[in-house]
Coordinates of C-alpha atoms and ligand atoms in Angstrom, one line a residue:
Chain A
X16 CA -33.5 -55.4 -7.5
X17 CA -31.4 -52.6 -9.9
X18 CA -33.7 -50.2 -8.8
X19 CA -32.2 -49.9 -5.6
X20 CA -28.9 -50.8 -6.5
X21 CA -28.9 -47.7 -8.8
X22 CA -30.6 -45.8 -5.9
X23 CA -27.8 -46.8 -3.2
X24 CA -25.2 -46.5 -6.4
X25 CA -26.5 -42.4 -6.6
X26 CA -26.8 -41.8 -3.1
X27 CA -23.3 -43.0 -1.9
X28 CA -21.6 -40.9 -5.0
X29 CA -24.4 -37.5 -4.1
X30 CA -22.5 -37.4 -0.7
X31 CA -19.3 -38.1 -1.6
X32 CA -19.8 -35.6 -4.5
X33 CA -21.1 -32.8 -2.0
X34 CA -17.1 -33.2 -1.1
X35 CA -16.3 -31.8 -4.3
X36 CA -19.2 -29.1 -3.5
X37 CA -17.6 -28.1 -0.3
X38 CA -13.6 -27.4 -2.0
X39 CA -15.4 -26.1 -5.1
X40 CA -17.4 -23.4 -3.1
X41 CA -13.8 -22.7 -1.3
X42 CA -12.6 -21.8 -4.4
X43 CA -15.9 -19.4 -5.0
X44 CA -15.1 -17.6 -2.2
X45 CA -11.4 -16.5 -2.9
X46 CA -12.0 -16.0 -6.6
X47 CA -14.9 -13.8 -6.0
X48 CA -13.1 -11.3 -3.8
X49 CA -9.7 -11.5 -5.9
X50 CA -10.7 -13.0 -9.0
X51 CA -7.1 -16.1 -8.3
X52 CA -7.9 -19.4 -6.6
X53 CA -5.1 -21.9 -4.7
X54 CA -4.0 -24.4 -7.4
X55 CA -2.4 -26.1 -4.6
X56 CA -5.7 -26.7 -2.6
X57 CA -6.0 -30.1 -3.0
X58 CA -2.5 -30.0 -1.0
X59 CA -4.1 -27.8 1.5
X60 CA -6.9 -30.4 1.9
X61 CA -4.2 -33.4 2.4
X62 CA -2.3 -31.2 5.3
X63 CA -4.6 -30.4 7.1
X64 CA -5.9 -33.9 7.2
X65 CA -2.8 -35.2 8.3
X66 CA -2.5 -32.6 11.0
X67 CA -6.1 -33.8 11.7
X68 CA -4.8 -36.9 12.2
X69 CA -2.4 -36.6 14.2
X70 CA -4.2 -34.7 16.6
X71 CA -6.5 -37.5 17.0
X72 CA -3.3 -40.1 17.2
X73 CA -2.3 -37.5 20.3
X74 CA -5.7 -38.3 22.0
X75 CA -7.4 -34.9 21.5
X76 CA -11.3 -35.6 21.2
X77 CA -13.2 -35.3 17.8
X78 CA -15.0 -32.6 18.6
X79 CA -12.0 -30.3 19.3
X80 CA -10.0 -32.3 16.9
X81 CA -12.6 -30.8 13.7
X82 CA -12.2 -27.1 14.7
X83 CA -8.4 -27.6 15.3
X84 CA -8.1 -28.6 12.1
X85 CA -10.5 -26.2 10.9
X86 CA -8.1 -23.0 12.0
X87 CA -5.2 -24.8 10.7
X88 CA -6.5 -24.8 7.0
X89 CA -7.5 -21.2 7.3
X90 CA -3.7 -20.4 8.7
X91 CA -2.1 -22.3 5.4
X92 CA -4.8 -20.4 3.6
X93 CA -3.6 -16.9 4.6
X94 CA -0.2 -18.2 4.4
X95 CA -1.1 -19.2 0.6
X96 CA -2.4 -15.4 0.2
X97 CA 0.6 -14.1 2.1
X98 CA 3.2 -15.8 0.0
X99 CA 1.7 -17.1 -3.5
X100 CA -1.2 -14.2 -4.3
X101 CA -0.7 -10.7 -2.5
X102 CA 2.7 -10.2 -4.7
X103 CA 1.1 -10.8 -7.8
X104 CA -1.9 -9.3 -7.9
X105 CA -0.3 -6.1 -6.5
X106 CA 1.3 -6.2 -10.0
X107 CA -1.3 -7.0 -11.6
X108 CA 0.0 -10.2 -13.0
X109 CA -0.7 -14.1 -13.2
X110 CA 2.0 -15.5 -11.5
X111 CA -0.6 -16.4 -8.3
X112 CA -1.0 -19.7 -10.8
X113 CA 2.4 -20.6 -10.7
X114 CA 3.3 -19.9 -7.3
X115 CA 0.1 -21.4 -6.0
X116 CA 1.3 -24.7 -7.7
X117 CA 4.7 -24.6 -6.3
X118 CA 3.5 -24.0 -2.6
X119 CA 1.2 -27.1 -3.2
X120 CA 4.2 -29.1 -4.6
X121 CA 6.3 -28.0 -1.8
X122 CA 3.1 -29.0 0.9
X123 CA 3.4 -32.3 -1.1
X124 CA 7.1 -32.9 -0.5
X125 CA 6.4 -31.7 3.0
X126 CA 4.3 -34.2 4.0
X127 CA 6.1 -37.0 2.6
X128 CA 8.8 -36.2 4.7
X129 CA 6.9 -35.7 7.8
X130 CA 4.3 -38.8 7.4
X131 CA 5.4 -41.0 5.0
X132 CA 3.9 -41.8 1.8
X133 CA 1.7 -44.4 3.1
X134 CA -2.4 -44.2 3.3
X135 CA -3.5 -44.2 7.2
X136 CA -6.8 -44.7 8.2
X137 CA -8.2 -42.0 9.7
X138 CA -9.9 -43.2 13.1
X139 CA -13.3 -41.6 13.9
X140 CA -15.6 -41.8 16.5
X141 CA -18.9 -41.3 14.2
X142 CA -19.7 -45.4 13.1
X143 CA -20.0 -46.6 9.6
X144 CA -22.6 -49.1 10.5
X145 CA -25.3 -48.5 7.9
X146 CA -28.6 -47.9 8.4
X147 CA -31.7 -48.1 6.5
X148 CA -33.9 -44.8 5.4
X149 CA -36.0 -45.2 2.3
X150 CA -34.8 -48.6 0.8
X151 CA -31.1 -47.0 0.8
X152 CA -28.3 -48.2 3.3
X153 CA -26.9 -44.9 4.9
X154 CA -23.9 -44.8 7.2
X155 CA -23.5 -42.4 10.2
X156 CA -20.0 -41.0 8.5
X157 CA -22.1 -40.3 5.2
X158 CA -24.8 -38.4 7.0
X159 CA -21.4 -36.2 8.7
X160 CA -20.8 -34.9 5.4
X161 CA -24.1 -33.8 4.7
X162 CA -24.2 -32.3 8.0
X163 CA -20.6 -30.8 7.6
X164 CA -20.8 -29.3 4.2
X165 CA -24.5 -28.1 4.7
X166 CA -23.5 -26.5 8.0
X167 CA -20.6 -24.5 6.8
X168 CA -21.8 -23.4 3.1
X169 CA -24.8 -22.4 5.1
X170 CA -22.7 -20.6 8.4
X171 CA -20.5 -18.9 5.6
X172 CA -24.1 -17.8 3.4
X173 CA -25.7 -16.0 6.7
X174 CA -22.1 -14.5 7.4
X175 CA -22.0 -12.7 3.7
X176 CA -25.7 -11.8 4.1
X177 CA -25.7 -10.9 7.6
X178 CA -23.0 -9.3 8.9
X179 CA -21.5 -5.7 7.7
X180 CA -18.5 -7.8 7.4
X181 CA -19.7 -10.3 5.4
X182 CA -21.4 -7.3 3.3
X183 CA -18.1 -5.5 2.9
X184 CA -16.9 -9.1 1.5
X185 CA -19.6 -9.0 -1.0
X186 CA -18.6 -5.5 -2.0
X187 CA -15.0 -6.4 -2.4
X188 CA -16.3 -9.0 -5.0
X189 CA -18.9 -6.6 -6.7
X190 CA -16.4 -3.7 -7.3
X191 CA -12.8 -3.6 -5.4
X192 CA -11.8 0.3 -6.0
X193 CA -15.8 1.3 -4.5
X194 CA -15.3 -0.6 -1.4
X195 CA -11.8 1.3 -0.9
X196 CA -13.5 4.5 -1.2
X197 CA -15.7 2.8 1.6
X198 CA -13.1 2.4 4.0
X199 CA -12.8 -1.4 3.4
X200 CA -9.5 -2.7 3.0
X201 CA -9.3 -5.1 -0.2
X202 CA -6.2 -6.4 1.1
X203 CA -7.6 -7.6 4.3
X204 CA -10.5 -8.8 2.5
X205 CA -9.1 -11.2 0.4
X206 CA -6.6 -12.6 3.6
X207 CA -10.3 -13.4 4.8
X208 CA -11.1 -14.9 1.8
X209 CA -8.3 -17.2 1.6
X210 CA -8.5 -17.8 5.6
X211 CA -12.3 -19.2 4.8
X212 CA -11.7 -21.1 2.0
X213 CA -8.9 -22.7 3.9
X214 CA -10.7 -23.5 6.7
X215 CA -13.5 -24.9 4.3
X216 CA -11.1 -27.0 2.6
X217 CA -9.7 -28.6 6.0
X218 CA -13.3 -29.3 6.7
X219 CA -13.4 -31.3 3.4
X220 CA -10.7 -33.0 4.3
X221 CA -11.8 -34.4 7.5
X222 CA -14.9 -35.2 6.5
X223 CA -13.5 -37.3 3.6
X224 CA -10.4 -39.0 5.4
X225 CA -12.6 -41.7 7.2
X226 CA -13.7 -42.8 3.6
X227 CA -11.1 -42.5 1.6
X228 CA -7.8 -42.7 4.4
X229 CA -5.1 -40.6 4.8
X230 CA -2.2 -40.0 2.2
X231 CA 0.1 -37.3 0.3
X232 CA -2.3 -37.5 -2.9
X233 CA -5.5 -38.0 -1.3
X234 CA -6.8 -34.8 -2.8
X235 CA -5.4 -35.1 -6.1
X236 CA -8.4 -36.7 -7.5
X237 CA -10.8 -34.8 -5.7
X238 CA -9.6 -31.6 -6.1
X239 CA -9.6 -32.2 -9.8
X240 CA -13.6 -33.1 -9.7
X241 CA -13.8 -29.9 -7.5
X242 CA -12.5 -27.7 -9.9
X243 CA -14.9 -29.6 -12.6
X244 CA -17.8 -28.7 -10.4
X245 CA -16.2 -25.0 -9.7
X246 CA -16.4 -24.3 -13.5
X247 CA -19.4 -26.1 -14.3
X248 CA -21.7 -24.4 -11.4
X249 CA -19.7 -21.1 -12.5
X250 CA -17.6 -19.2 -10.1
X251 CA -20.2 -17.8 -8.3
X252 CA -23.1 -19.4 -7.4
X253 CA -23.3 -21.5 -3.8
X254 CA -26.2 -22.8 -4.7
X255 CA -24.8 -24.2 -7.9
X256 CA -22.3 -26.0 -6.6
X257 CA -24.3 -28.1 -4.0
X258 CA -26.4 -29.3 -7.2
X259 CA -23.6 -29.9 -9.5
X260 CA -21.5 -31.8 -7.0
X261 CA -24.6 -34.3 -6.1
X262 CA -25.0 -34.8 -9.4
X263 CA -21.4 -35.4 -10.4
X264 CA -21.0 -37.6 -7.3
X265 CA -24.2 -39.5 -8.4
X266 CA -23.1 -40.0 -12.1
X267 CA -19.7 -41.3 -11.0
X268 CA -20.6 -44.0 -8.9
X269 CA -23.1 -44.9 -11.5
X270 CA -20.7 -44.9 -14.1
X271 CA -18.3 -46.8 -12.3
X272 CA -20.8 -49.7 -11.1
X273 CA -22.2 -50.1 -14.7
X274 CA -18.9 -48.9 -17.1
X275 CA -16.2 -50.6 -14.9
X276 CA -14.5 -48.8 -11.7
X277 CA -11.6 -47.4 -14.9
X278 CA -14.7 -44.8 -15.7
X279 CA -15.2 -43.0 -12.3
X280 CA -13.2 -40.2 -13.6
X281 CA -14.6 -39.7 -17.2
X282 CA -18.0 -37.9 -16.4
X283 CA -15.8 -35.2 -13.9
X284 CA -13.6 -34.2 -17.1
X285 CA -16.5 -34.7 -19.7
X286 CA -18.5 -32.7 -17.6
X287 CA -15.3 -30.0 -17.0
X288 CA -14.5 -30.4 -20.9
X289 CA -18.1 -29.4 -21.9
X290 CA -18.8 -26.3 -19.6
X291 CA -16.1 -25.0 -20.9
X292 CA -16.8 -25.3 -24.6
X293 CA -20.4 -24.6 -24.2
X294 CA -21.2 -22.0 -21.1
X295 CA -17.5 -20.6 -20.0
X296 CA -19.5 -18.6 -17.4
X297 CA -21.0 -21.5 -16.1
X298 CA -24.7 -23.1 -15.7
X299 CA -25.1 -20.8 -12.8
X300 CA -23.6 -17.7 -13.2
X301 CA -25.1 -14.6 -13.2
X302 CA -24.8 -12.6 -16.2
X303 CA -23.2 -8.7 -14.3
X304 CA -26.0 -6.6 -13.5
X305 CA -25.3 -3.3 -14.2
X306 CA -27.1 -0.5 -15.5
X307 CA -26.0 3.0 -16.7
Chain B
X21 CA -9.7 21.0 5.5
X22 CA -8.3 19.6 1.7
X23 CA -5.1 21.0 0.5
X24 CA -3.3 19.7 -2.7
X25 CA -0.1 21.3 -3.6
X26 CA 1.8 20.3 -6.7
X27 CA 0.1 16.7 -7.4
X28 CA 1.8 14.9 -10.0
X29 CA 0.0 11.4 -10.9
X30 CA -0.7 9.2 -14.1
X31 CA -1.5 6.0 -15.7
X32 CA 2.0 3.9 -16.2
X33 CA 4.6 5.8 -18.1
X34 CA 2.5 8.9 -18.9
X35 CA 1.3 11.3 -16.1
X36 CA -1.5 13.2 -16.5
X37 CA -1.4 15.4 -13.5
X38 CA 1.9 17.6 -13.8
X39 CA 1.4 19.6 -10.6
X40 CA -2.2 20.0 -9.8
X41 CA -2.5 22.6 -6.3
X42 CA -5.8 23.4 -5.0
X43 CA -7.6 24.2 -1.7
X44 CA -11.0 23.3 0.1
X45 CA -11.5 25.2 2.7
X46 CA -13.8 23.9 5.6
X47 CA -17.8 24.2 5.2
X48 CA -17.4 25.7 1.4
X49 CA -17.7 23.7 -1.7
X50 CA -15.2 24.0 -4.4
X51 CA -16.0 23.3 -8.4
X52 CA -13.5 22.0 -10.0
X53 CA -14.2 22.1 -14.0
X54 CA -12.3 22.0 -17.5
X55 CA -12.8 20.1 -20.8
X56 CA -13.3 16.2 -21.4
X57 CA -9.7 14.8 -20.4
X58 CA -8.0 17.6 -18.9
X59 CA -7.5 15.2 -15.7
X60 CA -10.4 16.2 -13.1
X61 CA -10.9 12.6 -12.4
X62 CA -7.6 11.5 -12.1
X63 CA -7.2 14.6 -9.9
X64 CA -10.1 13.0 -7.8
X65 CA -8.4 9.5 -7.9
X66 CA -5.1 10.9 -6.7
X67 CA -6.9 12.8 -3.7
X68 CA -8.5 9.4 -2.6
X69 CA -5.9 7.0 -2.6
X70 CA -7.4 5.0 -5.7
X71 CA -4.0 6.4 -7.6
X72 CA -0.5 6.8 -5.9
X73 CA 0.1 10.0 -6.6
X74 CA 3.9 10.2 -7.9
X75 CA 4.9 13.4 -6.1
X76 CA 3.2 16.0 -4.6
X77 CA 1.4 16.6 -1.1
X78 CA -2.6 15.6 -0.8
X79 CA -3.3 17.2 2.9
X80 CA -6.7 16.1 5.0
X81 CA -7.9 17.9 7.9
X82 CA -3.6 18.8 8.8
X83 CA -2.8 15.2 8.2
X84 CA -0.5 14.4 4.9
X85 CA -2.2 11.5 3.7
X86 CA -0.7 10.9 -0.1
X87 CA 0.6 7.3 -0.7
X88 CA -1.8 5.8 2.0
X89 CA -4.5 2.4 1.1
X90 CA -8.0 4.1 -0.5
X91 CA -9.0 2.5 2.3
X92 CA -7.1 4.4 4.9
X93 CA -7.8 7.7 3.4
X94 CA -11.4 7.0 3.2
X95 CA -11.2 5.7 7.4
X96 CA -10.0 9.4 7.8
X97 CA -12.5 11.0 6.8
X98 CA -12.5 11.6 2.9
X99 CA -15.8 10.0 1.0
X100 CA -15.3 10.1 -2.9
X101 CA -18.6 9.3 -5.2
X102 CA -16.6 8.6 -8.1
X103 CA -17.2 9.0 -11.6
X104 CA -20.1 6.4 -13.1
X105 CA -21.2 6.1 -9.2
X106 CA -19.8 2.6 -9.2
X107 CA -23.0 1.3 -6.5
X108 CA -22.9 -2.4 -5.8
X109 CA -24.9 -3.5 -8.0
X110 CA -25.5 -7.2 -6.4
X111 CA -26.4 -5.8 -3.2
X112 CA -29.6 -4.1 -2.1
X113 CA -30.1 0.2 -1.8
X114 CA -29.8 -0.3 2.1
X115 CA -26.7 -1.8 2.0
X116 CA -24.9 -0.1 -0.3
X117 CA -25.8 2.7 2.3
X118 CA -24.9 0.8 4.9
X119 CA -21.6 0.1 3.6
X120 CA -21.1 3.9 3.3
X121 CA -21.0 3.9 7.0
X122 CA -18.7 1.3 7.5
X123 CA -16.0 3.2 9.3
X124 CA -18.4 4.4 11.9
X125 CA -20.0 1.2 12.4
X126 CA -19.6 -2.6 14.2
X127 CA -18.8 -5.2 11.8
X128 CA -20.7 -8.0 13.0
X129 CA -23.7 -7.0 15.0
X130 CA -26.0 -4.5 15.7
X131 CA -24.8 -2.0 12.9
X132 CA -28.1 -1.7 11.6
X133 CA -29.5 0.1 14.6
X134 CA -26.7 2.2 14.9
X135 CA -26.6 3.7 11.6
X136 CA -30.9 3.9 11.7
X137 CA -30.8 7.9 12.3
X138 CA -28.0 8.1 9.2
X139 CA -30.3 5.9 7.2
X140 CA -32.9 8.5 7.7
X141 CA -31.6 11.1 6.7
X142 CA -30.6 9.5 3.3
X143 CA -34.2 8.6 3.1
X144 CA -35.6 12.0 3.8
X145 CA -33.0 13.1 1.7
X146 CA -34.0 11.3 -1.8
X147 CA -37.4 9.3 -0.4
X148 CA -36.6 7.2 -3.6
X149 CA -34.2 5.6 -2.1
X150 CA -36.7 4.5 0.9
X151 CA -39.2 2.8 -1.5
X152 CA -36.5 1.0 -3.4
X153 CA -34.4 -0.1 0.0
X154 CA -34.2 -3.6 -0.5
X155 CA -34.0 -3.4 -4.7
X156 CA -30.8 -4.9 -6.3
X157 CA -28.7 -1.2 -6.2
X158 CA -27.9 -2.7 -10.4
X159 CA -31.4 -2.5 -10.9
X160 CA -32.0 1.3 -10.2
X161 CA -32.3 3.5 -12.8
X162 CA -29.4 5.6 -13.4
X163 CA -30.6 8.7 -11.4
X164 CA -31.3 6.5 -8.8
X165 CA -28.4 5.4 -8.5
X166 CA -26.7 8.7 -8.6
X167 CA -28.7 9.9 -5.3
X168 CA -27.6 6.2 -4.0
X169 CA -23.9 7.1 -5.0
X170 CA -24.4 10.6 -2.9
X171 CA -26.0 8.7 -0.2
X172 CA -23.5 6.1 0.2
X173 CA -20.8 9.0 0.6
X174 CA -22.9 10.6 2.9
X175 CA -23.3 7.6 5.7
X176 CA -19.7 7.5 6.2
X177 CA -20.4 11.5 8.0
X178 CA -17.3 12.8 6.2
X179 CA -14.7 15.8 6.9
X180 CA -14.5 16.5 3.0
X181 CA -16.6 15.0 0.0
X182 CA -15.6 14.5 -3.8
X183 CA -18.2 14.4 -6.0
X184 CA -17.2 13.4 -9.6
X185 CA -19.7 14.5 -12.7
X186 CA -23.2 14.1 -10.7
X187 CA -25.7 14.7 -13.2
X188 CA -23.6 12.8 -16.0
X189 CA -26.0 10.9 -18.3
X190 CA -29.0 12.3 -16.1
X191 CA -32.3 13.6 -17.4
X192 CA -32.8 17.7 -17.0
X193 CA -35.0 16.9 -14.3
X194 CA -33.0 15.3 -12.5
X195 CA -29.6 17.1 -12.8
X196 CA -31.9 19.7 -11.2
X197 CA -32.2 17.5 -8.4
X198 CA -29.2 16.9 -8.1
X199 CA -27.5 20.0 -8.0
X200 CA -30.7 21.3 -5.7
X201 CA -28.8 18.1 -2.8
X202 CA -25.8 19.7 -3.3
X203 CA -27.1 23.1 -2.4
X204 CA -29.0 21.3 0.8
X205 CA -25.8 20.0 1.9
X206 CA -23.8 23.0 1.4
X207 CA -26.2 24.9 3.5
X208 CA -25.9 22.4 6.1
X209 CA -22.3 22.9 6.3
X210 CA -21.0 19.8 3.8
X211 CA -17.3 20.5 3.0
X212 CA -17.3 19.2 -1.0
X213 CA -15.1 19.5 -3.8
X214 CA -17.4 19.4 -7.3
X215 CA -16.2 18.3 -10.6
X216 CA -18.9 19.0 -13.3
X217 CA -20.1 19.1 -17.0
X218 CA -22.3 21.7 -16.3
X219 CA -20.1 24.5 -15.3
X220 CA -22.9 27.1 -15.0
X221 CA -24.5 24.9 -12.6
X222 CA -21.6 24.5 -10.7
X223 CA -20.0 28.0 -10.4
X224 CA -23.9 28.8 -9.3
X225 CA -23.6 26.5 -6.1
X226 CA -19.5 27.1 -5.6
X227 CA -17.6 29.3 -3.2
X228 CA -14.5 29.0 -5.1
X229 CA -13.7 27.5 -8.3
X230 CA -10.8 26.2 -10.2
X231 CA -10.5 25.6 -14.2
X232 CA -8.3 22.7 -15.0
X233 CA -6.1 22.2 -18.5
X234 CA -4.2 19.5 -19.5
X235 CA -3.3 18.1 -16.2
X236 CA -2.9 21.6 -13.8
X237 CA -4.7 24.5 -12.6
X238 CA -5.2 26.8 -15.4
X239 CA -7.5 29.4 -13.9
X240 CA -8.9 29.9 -10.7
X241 CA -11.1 32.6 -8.7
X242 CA -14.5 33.1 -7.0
X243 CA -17.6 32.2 -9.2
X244 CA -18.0 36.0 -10.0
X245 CA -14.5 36.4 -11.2
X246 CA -14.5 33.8 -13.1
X247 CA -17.9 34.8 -15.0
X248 CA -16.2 37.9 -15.9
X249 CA -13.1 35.6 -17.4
X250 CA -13.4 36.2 -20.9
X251 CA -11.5 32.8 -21.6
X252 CA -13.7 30.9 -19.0
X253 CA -17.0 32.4 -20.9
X254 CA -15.6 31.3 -24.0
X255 CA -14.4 27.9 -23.4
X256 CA -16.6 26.8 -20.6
X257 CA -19.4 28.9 -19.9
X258 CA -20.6 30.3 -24.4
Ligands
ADP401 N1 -7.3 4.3 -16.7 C1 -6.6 5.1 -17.5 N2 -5.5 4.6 -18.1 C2 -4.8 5.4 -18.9 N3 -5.0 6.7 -19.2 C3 -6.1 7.2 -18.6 C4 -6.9 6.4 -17.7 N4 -7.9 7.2 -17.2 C5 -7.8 8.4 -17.8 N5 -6.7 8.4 -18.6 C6 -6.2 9.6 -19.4 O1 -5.9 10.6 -18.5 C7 -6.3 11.9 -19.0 C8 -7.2 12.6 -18.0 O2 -8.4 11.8 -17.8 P1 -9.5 12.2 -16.7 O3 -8.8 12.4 -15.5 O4 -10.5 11.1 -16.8 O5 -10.1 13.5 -17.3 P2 -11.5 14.2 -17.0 O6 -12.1 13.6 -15.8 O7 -11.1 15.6 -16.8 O8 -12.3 14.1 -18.2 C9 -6.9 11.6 -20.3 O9 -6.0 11.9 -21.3 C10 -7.2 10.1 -20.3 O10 -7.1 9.5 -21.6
MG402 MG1 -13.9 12.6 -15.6

């Protein structure tokens, strides 16, 4: 029956691709208020996995285990901001890339040192015993990520649209020296930034250690194919990357089931190699409305 | 309730301002006018935190506040609608409004029915702005979006307003508009500092008024003084 091999094939990649989604919109939501990202997130993913982990190895429970981790990703976030970004866009100058990378190395290096180099598993309460829902075997641990990503990009959406805070965040992005003159402090805006899209990143990682284990480059890959979908969705839309990353997830798997498992990667950096060439704003970015 | 005295500020290596003094005085508007590039904006700027002013003292309401955030400045008290009103044009008319208001308001919840009588008072102000509440502000025309601008500085309930080149690129019409607001808000005791195009327009509406030249105070005198000014007639008013 190919039919629902190819089905199983796309939905197992469409989850694992809303992964990608989840880092992706992380980097939305600190390049929209500051116009740098965290080159060293996928480093920030594998951290606070690890730290995850070792919560759970201590015996704290799952459920206070995922918003532990959750803070810790925002504090490397704002520590990322504090340390990598502030400096250099006070100046007005790149070298946020740079440093960005080196704090990731240095995260790297870190957590060789204090876990080892090995891949753990990454015990978790929720069972991978598939079920059955449409002609498609579906674990519990897959459904999590739906329920993780959806939860957050949505929590984070009502936030921005919501809240005067969330507004002011919006403003920030829309024009930095207006919202100044509105008593919004860019500075602090941007720490929030960063603290979300750490925390969002965390969240990725948890979600994604149960599948993939526990390990120094863990994130290398992924981060990679989040990026892809970051530039292919364009830099703005949250909406965009939820699509793209199903897709990408979807096309992978299927690539690697009928190409060889060598071809998982190709369709990320196609896909990256493309949008770049063809729409550098991205298939969902909003042209700049503004009218004189 | 605004004093400046001896401002000097610029863009990198040049300076534009080379000691700029001048004085608001509480409940009276000021114009502030010269020729295209003679610094008015970057006086503006230098006021409101957007530039660090190199030297120089920018005082608000007895409280030296030159060298602090925008953001600071603007928490004290000082609302600038800049030049090209700069609205946020992703987000709706309401709340770019309510944004205006931010230092008075809570972040999270229930700011909406706290700033409800401000909102009012925006909307009786320019009804425009009422029908086109929940429009993209980037969608608004541009006089629209000037009353938005004036709006916006408004919520915030400020000790001293800055309002740079109102009517520019506006339709007669509605420069009239405009400059019939500002009148409404002087009467109703707005402390505002004016930088404008239309010169006439502005000493018309001013208490006091200062003529700027290449980066300082070149002239300055009540509206009726400086009608008599045979260089301000010539330059500025023929
Ligand atoms: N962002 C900027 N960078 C460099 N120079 C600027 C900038 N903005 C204004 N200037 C220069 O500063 C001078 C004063 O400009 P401005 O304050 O805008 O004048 P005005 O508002 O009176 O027309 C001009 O010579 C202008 O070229
Ligand atoms: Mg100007």
């Amino acid at each position: 029956m190919p039919e629902s091999i190819i089905a199983q094939m796309a939905v197992s990649g469409a989850l694992m691709g809303l992964v990608y989604a989840l880092i992706a919109y992380g980097f939305q939501l600190t390049f929209a208020t500051s116009k740098s990202l965290n080159f060293g997130q996928g480093e920030l993913v594998m951290v606070s996995a690890f730290f995850s982990l070792t919560l759970l190895t201590l015996g704290l429970p799952y459920l206070l285990v995922v918003p532990a981790g959750l803070l810790f990703g925002a504090a490397v976030g704002m520590a990322v901001e504090r340390t990598g970004v502030r400096l250099a866009l006070e100046q007005r100058s790149e070298g946020w890339i740079l440093l960005t990378i080196i704090i990731g190395l240095f995260l790297f290096s870190f957590a060789e040192n204090i876990w080892g180099r090995d891949d753990r598993p990454f015990p978790t309460p929720i069972p991978s015993t598939p079920f059955h829902v449409f002609g498609v075997d579906v674990t519990p641990l897959e459904i999590s990520v739906l329920v993780g990503v959806l939860a957050v990009m949505g929590m984070i959406e009502l936030f921005k649209r919501q809240t005067l805070l969330g507004k002011a965040v919006e403003a920030v992005a829309a024009d930095r020296d207006a919202a100044e003159l509105m008593g919004i402090s860019a500075t602090r805006t941007v720490v929030l930034s960063y603290a979300l899209s750490g925390g969002v990143a965390a969240l990725a990682g948890i979600l994604v250690s149960p599948i993939t284990t526990v390990g120094p480059t863990m994130a290398s890959a992924l981060v990679l194919k989040a990026f892809s979908v970051a530039v292919v969705a364009g830099l703005e839309s949250g909406f965009g990357v939820v699509v793209i990353g199903l897709f990408l997830g979807a096309l992978e798997s299927l690539a690697s089931f009928y190409l060889g498992s060598g071809w998982r990667e190709a369709p990320g950096l196609i896909l990256l190699i493309l949008a770049l060439a063809v729409r550098p704003t991205g298939v969902f970015g909003k042209a700049v409305i503004r009218k004189v | 309730m605004l004093v400046v005295k001896s401002l000097h500020a610029g863009y990198g290596l040049s300076e534009v301002l080379v000691g700029t003094s001048l004085e608001v005085k509480a409940g009276t508007v000021v114009a502030l006018i010269g020729a295209n590039g003679a610094g008015k904006t970057t006086t503006m700027r230098a006021i409101s935190g957007l530039l660090r002013p190199s030297k120089g003292e920018v005082i608000l309401d007895g409280t030296p506040v030159q060298g602090l955030e925008a953001s600071r400045i603007a928490q004290m008290g000082l609302a600038h609608s800049p030049e090209g009103r700069k609205v946020f044009g992703p987000l709706s008319t309401e709340d770019n409004l309510l944004l205006g208001a931010y230092r008075r308001l809570p972040h999270l919840v229930g700011f909406h029915a706290k700033a409800a009588p401000d909102l009012e008072r925006v909307y009786d102000l320019f009804p425009r702005l009422k029908e086109r509440r929940s429009q993209q502000a980037g969608t608004l025309s541009g006089g629209e979006q000037q009353m938005l601008a004036i709006g916006r500085a408004l919520m915030a309930q400020p000790k001293v307003m800055l309002l740079d080149e109102p009517s520019m690129g506006l339709a007669p019409v509605i420069v009239q508009e405009v400059f019939r607001t500002i009148a409404r808000l002087k009467a109703e005791g707005m402390t505002m500092l004016l930088v404008e195009q239309f010169a006439r327009a502005a000493l018309d509406v001013a208490d006091y008024a200062y003529v700027m030249e290449r980066g300082r105070i070149a002239i300055e005198g009540t509206p009726a003084e400086l009608r008599r000014d045979e260089r301000v007639v010539t330059a500025y008013l023929g």
